[in-house]
Amino acid sequence: MSPSNKALMRPAVVSRVSDLIGYTPLFELCRTENGSRLLLKLEQFNPTGTAKIRMARAMIDAAEEAGELRPGGRIIESTSGNTGLGLAVIAAERGYTFTAVVDNHAAADKLRGMKAMGTELVYVVDDGTEELATAAREDLAEQMADEDANAIFTEQHNNPANAVGYYAVGRELAAALDGRVDILIGAVGTGGGLCGTGLELRRTVPHVRIVGVEPKGSIAFGGPAHDYYQSGTGTPEGATIGALVDFDLIDEGVKVGDIEAFATARVVARRTGLLIGGSAGGVVYEALTRMAVLPPETTMVAFVNDGGEKYMDTVFNDDWMNARDLIDPTVEREIDELLTKLRGN
C-alpha cells in the first residue's frame, strides 16, 4: 500500500463519532475533451453531513489546551446550523453543555439535529421571519458567555482554530491527487474552510489557484449588499468580515446568485443522484462555467461543504422555492445542458 493510500484510511473500528471525521471522497463530476476535470470534495461524508465538524473539534481542542474550557463547561456559539451540529457532537462526547444562538434563516433540519443531540437553542429573533441575523446572534452569544463564568464563546468567525481544523483537507487533497491540484474553489463564509484548506495545500502544491465564492448580496468581495437565501456562507450587511478570510491567499473572489446556486444543486441531484447543499450549488455552478476555458489536463477541486439532505424543505421544495421566486426554468435548463455537454451523457 502506498503512503498516500495509508494517509487516506481511517481505523476500521472507532469508539467516538468524531473519529469518523475526514478522509472524505472525491467525486469526478465531469471531464472535458482536453482532459480537464472537475472533482468534488464531498465533505457531506463527515459526521453531521458537513465539513464544519472539522473546525468545531479544532476550536474545542484549542479551548481545552488553553485552559479556557473546563470539565462540565458550557460552549456558546452563534450558528446557522452546520457549525452548531459539529459542536453538538463534540459537546456530547466530552460532557459539555452547548447553547446555539440561532435565527430562522437556518434550515429547520439543522436546528432539529442540534436539539436532538441535547443542544439548547436560543433564538435571537423569534417572530418567524427568515432574516439572516448574524451580527445580532454574535452579540448575544458574546453577552451570554460574558455572564457565565463557566462558559466560552467559540466565536467561529474570528477563531484561528477554525482554519486549523481544515488543514487536514489540504493534506487529504495533496495525498489523494499526488499534488496534481491546479484550482481549489470553495465558498467563503467565516473563511476558515477555503483559507485553511488552501493554506495547507499550498505548502505542497504552491501553484494551486484559490477561488472564493460568496452569494450575491454578501459583502466580503464588495457590494451591493442585499438579502440572500444561501445558508451558512457569505457575510451579510451589518456583519464584520471574519478575520479568517485571507484576501492575500485568495486569488479571485466571485459571486453567485441564489437562483443559479439552487438550480445547480437541483440539476446535479437529478442528473447524478448526488445531493449537495445550496451554497455548494453556488460553488459547483461557478466551477462548471469555467470548465470550457481551462487549459488541458487541469484538475479543479470544488470544496463541497455539505449535502442536500438538510434542504428538503427549502432548496428541493418547489413550493418554498416558488414562494420566493427562486425557480427559473431557463437557468435550470442551461445548467442541465452544460452538465450534459461536459459529462457526455
Short mmCIF file of C-alpha atoms in Angstrom, two decimals:
data_model
loop_
_atom_site.label_atom_id
_atom_site.label_comp_id
_atom_site.label_asym_id
_atom_site.label_seq_id
_atom_site.Cartn_x
_atom_site.Cartn_y
_atom_site.Cartn_z
CA MET A 1 0.00 0.00 0.00
CA SER A 2 1.38 3.42 -0.98
CA PRO A 3 1.96 6.12 1.67
CA SER A 4 -0.73 8.30 0.09
CA ASN A 5 -3.29 5.49 0.36
CA LYS A 6 -2.38 4.95 4.00
CA ALA A 7 -2.93 8.65 4.64
CA LEU A 8 -6.50 8.35 3.38
CA MET A 9 -7.57 5.48 5.61
CA ARG A 10 -9.29 5.64 8.98
CA PRO A 11 -9.31 2.83 11.57
CA ALA A 12 -11.75 0.01 10.81
CA VAL A 13 -13.44 0.36 14.21
CA VAL A 14 -13.83 3.61 16.16
CA SER A 15 -15.31 4.42 19.56
CA ARG A 16 -16.26 8.09 19.07
CA VAL A 17 -18.29 9.75 16.34
CA SER A 18 -15.56 12.39 15.92
CA ASP A 19 -13.12 9.62 14.96
CA LEU A 20 -15.09 9.40 11.70
CA ILE A 21 -14.15 12.94 10.67
CA GLY A 22 -12.14 13.28 7.49
CA TYR A 23 -10.96 11.02 4.69
CA THR A 24 -13.89 12.23 2.58
CA PRO A 25 -14.11 11.06 -1.04
CA LEU A 26 -13.55 12.87 -4.32
CA PHE A 27 -16.24 12.58 -6.99
CA GLU A 28 -15.49 13.34 -10.64
CA LEU A 29 -18.48 15.38 -11.79
CA CYS A 30 -17.23 15.95 -15.31
CA ARG A 31 -14.24 15.84 -17.65
CA THR A 32 -13.61 17.82 -20.82
CA GLU A 33 -12.26 16.52 -24.14
CA ASN A 34 -8.87 18.06 -23.37
CA GLY A 35 -8.55 16.07 -20.15
CA SER A 36 -9.52 18.76 -17.64
CA ARG A 37 -11.72 17.51 -14.82
CA LEU A 38 -13.89 18.82 -12.01
CA LEU A 39 -13.64 16.88 -8.76
CA LEU A 40 -15.97 17.46 -5.82
CA LYS A 41 -14.51 17.06 -2.33
CA LEU A 42 -17.60 15.59 -0.67
CA GLU A 43 -17.50 16.82 2.91
CA GLN A 44 -21.04 15.54 3.44
CA PHE A 45 -19.44 12.19 4.28
CA ASN A 46 -18.27 13.60 7.61
CA PRO A 47 -20.46 13.02 10.69
CA THR A 48 -23.34 15.56 10.67
CA GLY A 49 -23.03 15.70 6.88
CA THR A 50 -20.76 18.75 6.74
CA ALA A 51 -17.17 19.96 6.75
CA LYS A 52 -17.75 22.22 9.73
CA ILE A 53 -17.41 19.44 12.27
CA ARG A 54 -13.70 19.58 11.44
CA MET A 55 -13.36 23.10 12.77
CA ALA A 56 -15.81 22.52 15.62
CA ARG A 57 -13.47 19.87 17.00
CA ALA A 58 -10.41 22.07 16.44
CA MET A 59 -11.96 25.00 18.31
CA ILE A 60 -12.79 22.84 21.33
CA ASP A 61 -9.33 21.24 21.28
CA ALA A 62 -7.77 24.72 21.34
CA ALA A 63 -10.04 25.92 24.16
CA GLU A 64 -9.17 22.87 26.26
CA GLU A 65 -5.45 23.26 25.64
CA ALA A 66 -5.62 26.93 26.65
CA GLY A 67 -7.47 26.04 29.86
CA GLU A 68 -10.47 28.14 28.82
CA LEU A 69 -12.90 25.21 28.78
CA ARG A 70 -13.04 23.09 31.89
CA PRO A 71 -14.86 19.81 32.67
CA GLY A 72 -18.61 20.37 32.77
CA GLY A 73 -18.25 23.72 30.99
CA ARG A 74 -20.62 25.38 28.57
CA ILE A 75 -19.97 26.10 24.90
CA ILE A 76 -21.80 29.01 23.25
CA GLU A 77 -21.78 29.74 19.54
CA SER A 78 -23.70 31.79 17.02
CA THR A 79 -24.54 29.45 14.15
CA SER A 80 -26.66 29.00 11.06
CA GLY A 81 -26.59 25.27 11.71
CA ASN A 82 -23.63 23.27 10.46
CA THR A 83 -21.08 24.58 12.97
CA GLY A 84 -23.67 24.02 15.66
CA LEU A 85 -24.17 20.41 14.60
CA GLY A 86 -20.44 19.81 14.88
CA LEU A 87 -20.21 21.45 18.29
CA ALA A 88 -23.21 19.42 19.45
CA VAL A 89 -21.33 16.19 18.65
CA ILE A 90 -18.14 17.28 20.42
CA ALA A 91 -20.08 18.56 23.43
CA ALA A 92 -21.96 15.27 23.74
CA GLU A 93 -18.74 13.25 23.53
CA ARG A 94 -16.85 15.33 26.08
CA GLY A 95 -19.58 16.10 28.61
CA TYR A 96 -20.11 19.80 27.92
CA THR A 97 -23.38 21.65 27.55
CA PHE A 98 -23.88 23.55 24.32
CA THR A 99 -26.00 26.61 23.63
CA ALA A 100 -26.55 27.60 20.00
CA VAL A 101 -27.68 31.15 19.26
CA VAL A 102 -29.71 30.88 16.06
CA ASP A 103 -32.22 32.59 13.78
CA ASN A 104 -34.92 31.27 11.47
CA HIS A 105 -32.69 31.65 8.41
CA ALA A 106 -31.16 28.29 9.36
CA ALA A 107 -32.50 25.13 7.73
CA ALA A 108 -35.06 23.54 10.04
CA ASP A 109 -33.38 20.13 9.92
CA LYS A 110 -30.13 21.62 11.23
CA LEU A 111 -31.98 23.07 14.20
CA ARG A 112 -33.78 19.77 14.80
CA GLY A 113 -30.48 17.90 14.62
CA MET A 114 -28.83 20.11 17.22
CA LYS A 115 -31.80 19.80 19.53
CA ALA A 116 -31.78 16.01 19.15
CA MET A 117 -28.20 15.97 20.49
CA GLY A 118 -29.16 17.97 23.57
CA THR A 119 -28.35 21.47 22.37
CA GLU A 120 -30.12 24.46 23.91
CA LEU A 121 -31.41 26.69 21.09
CA VAL A 122 -31.69 30.42 21.79
CA TYR A 123 -33.39 32.41 19.04
CA VAL A 124 -32.11 35.95 18.61
CA VAL A 125 -35.25 36.70 16.60
CA ASP A 126 -38.31 34.61 17.34
CA ASP A 127 -41.00 36.26 15.23
CA GLY A 128 -40.86 33.66 12.46
CA THR A 129 -39.04 35.90 9.96
CA GLU A 130 -36.30 34.35 7.82
CA GLU A 131 -33.95 37.31 8.04
CA LEU A 132 -30.28 36.42 8.48
CA ALA A 133 -29.26 37.98 11.81
CA THR A 134 -25.55 37.17 12.02
CA ALA A 135 -24.46 40.33 13.84
CA ALA A 136 -27.27 40.12 16.40
CA ARG A 137 -26.56 36.43 17.01
CA GLU A 138 -22.88 37.08 17.66
CA ASP A 139 -23.60 39.98 20.01
CA LEU A 140 -25.99 37.84 22.05
CA ALA A 141 -23.60 34.86 22.15
CA GLU A 142 -20.79 37.09 23.40
CA GLN A 143 -23.04 38.64 26.04
CA MET A 144 -24.21 35.22 27.27
CA ALA A 145 -20.63 33.98 27.59
CA ASP A 146 -19.58 37.11 29.49
CA GLU A 147 -22.36 36.49 32.00
CA ASP A 148 -21.41 32.84 32.66
CA ALA A 149 -18.01 32.19 34.24
CA ASN A 150 -18.19 28.53 33.18
CA ALA A 151 -18.87 29.31 29.52
CA ILE A 152 -16.82 30.12 26.42
CA PHE A 153 -17.90 31.77 23.18
CA THR A 154 -16.05 29.86 20.47
CA GLU A 155 -16.54 32.79 18.06
CA GLN A 156 -16.06 30.86 14.84
CA HIS A 157 -15.65 33.95 12.63
CA ASN A 158 -12.50 35.08 14.45
CA ASN A 159 -11.15 31.88 15.99
CA PRO A 160 -7.79 30.84 14.47
CA ALA A 161 -8.55 27.20 15.32
CA ASN A 162 -11.36 27.33 12.76
CA ALA A 163 -8.83 27.45 9.91
CA VAL A 164 -6.55 24.92 11.64
CA GLY A 165 -9.42 22.43 11.58
CA TYR A 166 -9.29 22.42 7.79
CA TYR A 167 -5.56 21.85 7.37
CA ALA A 168 -6.31 18.14 7.11
CA VAL A 169 -8.42 18.77 3.99
CA GLY A 170 -5.39 20.27 2.25
CA ARG A 171 -3.30 17.26 3.22
CA GLU A 172 -6.00 14.85 2.06
CA LEU A 173 -6.21 16.54 -1.34
CA ALA A 174 -2.44 16.60 -1.83
CA ALA A 175 -2.14 12.92 -0.93
CA ALA A 176 -5.13 11.69 -2.93
CA LEU A 177 -4.13 13.56 -6.09
CA ASP A 178 -0.35 13.25 -5.73
CA GLY A 179 -0.10 17.02 -5.75
CA ARG A 180 -1.97 17.47 -9.02
CA VAL A 181 -4.39 20.20 -7.95
CA ASP A 182 -4.46 23.28 -10.15
CA ILE A 183 -7.54 25.11 -8.83
CA LEU A 184 -9.29 24.97 -5.46
CA ILE A 185 -12.71 26.62 -5.43
CA GLY A 186 -14.94 26.94 -2.40
CA ALA A 187 -17.48 29.02 -0.53
CA VAL A 188 -16.37 31.85 1.74
CA GLY A 189 -18.28 32.39 4.97
CA THR A 190 -16.04 32.51 8.02
CA GLY A 191 -13.16 31.93 5.61
CA GLY A 192 -11.84 29.01 7.62
CA GLY A 193 -12.79 26.25 5.19
CA LEU A 194 -11.33 27.62 1.97
CA CYS A 195 -8.43 29.51 3.53
CA GLY A 196 -7.43 26.78 5.97
CA THR A 197 -7.53 24.18 3.22
CA GLY A 198 -5.77 26.45 0.74
CA LEU A 199 -3.01 27.49 3.12
CA GLU A 200 -2.11 23.88 3.91
CA LEU A 201 -2.46 22.76 0.28
CA ARG A 202 -0.05 25.47 -0.86
CA ARG A 203 2.66 24.02 1.37
CA THR A 204 2.95 21.08 -1.01
CA VAL A 205 1.23 22.48 -4.13
CA PRO A 206 2.50 26.07 -4.34
CA HIS A 207 0.98 26.74 -7.78
CA VAL A 208 -2.64 26.00 -6.80
CA ARG A 209 -5.04 28.84 -7.67
CA ILE A 210 -7.63 29.58 -4.99
CA VAL A 211 -11.07 30.91 -5.93
CA GLY A 212 -13.57 32.07 -3.31
CA VAL A 213 -17.33 32.09 -3.92
CA GLU A 214 -19.91 34.06 -1.94
CA PRO A 215 -23.60 34.74 -2.56
CA LYS A 216 -24.68 37.85 -4.42
CA GLY A 217 -25.67 40.20 -1.61
CA SER A 218 -22.71 39.21 0.58
CA ILE A 219 -20.04 41.87 1.15
CA ALA A 220 -16.67 40.09 1.52
CA PHE A 221 -15.82 40.71 -2.14
CA GLY A 222 -17.64 44.04 -2.35
CA GLY A 223 -21.24 45.21 -2.71
CA PRO A 224 -24.00 45.80 -3.31
CA ALA A 225 -25.43 44.24 -0.17
CA HIS A 226 -28.86 42.64 -0.09
CA ASP A 227 -30.64 39.65 1.40
CA TYR A 228 -29.82 36.15 0.16
CA TYR A 229 -31.06 32.64 0.91
CA GLN A 230 -27.87 30.59 0.61
CA SER A 231 -27.28 29.27 4.12
CA GLY A 232 -24.06 29.09 6.11
CA THR A 233 -21.99 31.21 3.76
CA GLY A 234 -21.22 34.81 2.94
CA THR A 235 -21.08 37.97 5.04
CA PRO A 236 -24.41 39.80 5.25
CA GLU A 237 -24.73 43.55 5.55
CA GLY A 238 -24.08 44.65 9.15
CA ALA A 239 -21.76 41.74 9.91
CA THR A 240 -17.97 42.05 10.12
CA ILE A 241 -15.91 40.12 7.60
CA GLY A 242 -14.26 37.28 9.51
CA ALA A 243 -10.59 37.52 10.42
CA LEU A 244 -10.04 34.17 8.71
CA VAL A 245 -10.89 35.50 5.24
CA ASP A 246 -7.34 35.78 3.89
CA PHE A 247 -7.51 38.09 0.90
CA ASP A 248 -3.79 37.62 0.25
CA LEU A 249 -4.33 33.87 -0.10
CA ILE A 250 -7.46 34.04 -2.27
CA ASP A 251 -6.51 34.70 -5.90
CA GLU A 252 -10.03 35.56 -7.04
CA GLY A 253 -13.35 36.28 -5.35
CA VAL A 254 -16.64 35.83 -7.22
CA LYS A 255 -20.37 35.99 -6.50
CA VAL A 256 -23.16 33.58 -7.46
CA GLY A 257 -26.86 34.33 -7.09
CA ASP A 258 -29.35 32.17 -5.22
CA ILE A 259 -31.19 31.17 -8.40
CA GLU A 260 -28.04 29.81 -10.07
CA ALA A 261 -26.77 28.15 -6.87
CA PHE A 262 -30.03 26.37 -6.11
CA ALA A 263 -30.65 25.44 -9.75
CA THR A 264 -27.24 23.76 -9.86
CA ALA A 265 -27.93 21.74 -6.71
CA ARG A 266 -31.26 20.60 -8.17
CA VAL A 267 -29.78 19.70 -11.57
CA VAL A 268 -26.86 17.78 -10.04
CA ALA A 269 -29.34 15.79 -7.93
CA ARG A 270 -31.47 14.87 -10.94
CA ARG A 271 -28.55 14.07 -13.22
CA THR A 272 -26.23 12.19 -10.85
CA GLY A 273 -28.23 11.24 -7.76
CA LEU A 274 -25.87 13.32 -5.62
CA LEU A 275 -27.48 15.72 -3.14
CA ILE A 276 -25.42 18.81 -2.36
CA GLY A 277 -26.34 21.87 -0.31
CA GLY A 278 -27.45 25.22 -1.69
CA SER A 279 -24.20 27.11 -1.15
CA ALA A 280 -22.30 24.13 -2.57
CA GLY A 281 -24.50 24.56 -5.61
CA GLY A 282 -23.07 28.06 -5.99
CA VAL A 283 -19.52 26.71 -5.89
CA VAL A 284 -20.28 23.98 -8.42
CA TYR A 285 -22.07 26.47 -10.69
CA GLU A 286 -19.01 28.73 -10.79
CA ALA A 287 -16.75 25.73 -11.41
CA LEU A 288 -18.90 24.41 -14.28
CA THR A 289 -18.89 27.78 -16.05
CA ARG A 290 -15.07 27.71 -16.07
CA MET A 291 -14.59 24.22 -17.47
CA ALA A 292 -14.67 25.14 -21.17
CA VAL A 293 -11.77 27.61 -20.88
CA LEU A 294 -9.42 25.58 -18.69
CA PRO A 295 -6.02 24.61 -20.08
CA PRO A 296 -5.62 20.91 -20.99
CA GLU A 297 -5.20 18.44 -18.13
CA THR A 298 -6.33 20.92 -15.46
CA THR A 299 -7.63 19.48 -12.20
CA MET A 300 -10.12 21.71 -10.41
CA VAL A 301 -11.37 20.69 -6.97
CA ALA A 302 -14.61 22.13 -5.62
CA PHE A 303 -14.92 22.11 -1.84
CA VAL A 304 -18.49 20.88 -1.24
CA ASN A 305 -19.26 21.91 2.30
CA ASP A 306 -22.38 19.82 2.91
CA GLY A 307 -25.00 17.53 1.42
CA GLY A 308 -28.51 18.39 0.34
CA GLU A 309 -30.40 16.23 2.81
CA LYS A 310 -30.89 19.19 5.18
CA TYR A 311 -32.54 21.26 2.47
CA MET A 312 -35.58 19.16 1.59
CA ASP A 313 -37.82 21.91 2.99
CA THR A 314 -36.06 24.65 1.05
CA VAL A 315 -33.81 24.17 -1.99
CA PHE A 316 -35.51 20.93 -3.04
CA ASN A 317 -39.04 22.06 -2.18
CA ASP A 318 -40.82 23.60 -5.19
CA ASP A 319 -43.41 25.37 -3.02
CA TRP A 320 -40.73 27.06 -0.90
CA MET A 321 -38.70 27.98 -3.98
CA ASN A 322 -41.67 29.35 -5.93
CA ALA A 323 -42.88 31.41 -2.97
CA ARG A 324 -39.54 33.26 -3.06
CA ASP A 325 -39.23 33.46 -6.88
CA LEU A 326 -36.12 31.28 -6.81
CA ILE A 327 -37.03 28.90 -9.63
CA ASP A 328 -36.05 29.90 -13.16
CA PRO A 329 -36.68 27.06 -15.65
CA THR A 330 -34.39 28.72 -18.20
CA VAL A 331 -31.46 28.75 -15.79
CA GLU A 332 -32.06 25.12 -14.81
CA ARG A 333 -32.22 24.12 -18.46
CA GLU A 334 -28.97 25.92 -19.27
CA ILE A 335 -27.17 24.24 -16.38
CA ASP A 336 -28.60 20.87 -17.39
CA GLU A 337 -27.37 21.36 -20.96
CA LEU A 338 -23.91 22.44 -19.75
CA LEU A 339 -23.61 19.43 -17.46
CA THR A 340 -24.82 17.13 -20.24
CA LYS A 341 -22.16 18.50 -22.59
CA LEU A 342 -19.39 18.20 -20.03
CA ARG A 343 -20.37 14.72 -18.85
CA GLY A 344 -21.05 13.43 -22.36
CA ASN A 345 -24.48 12.00 -21.49
#
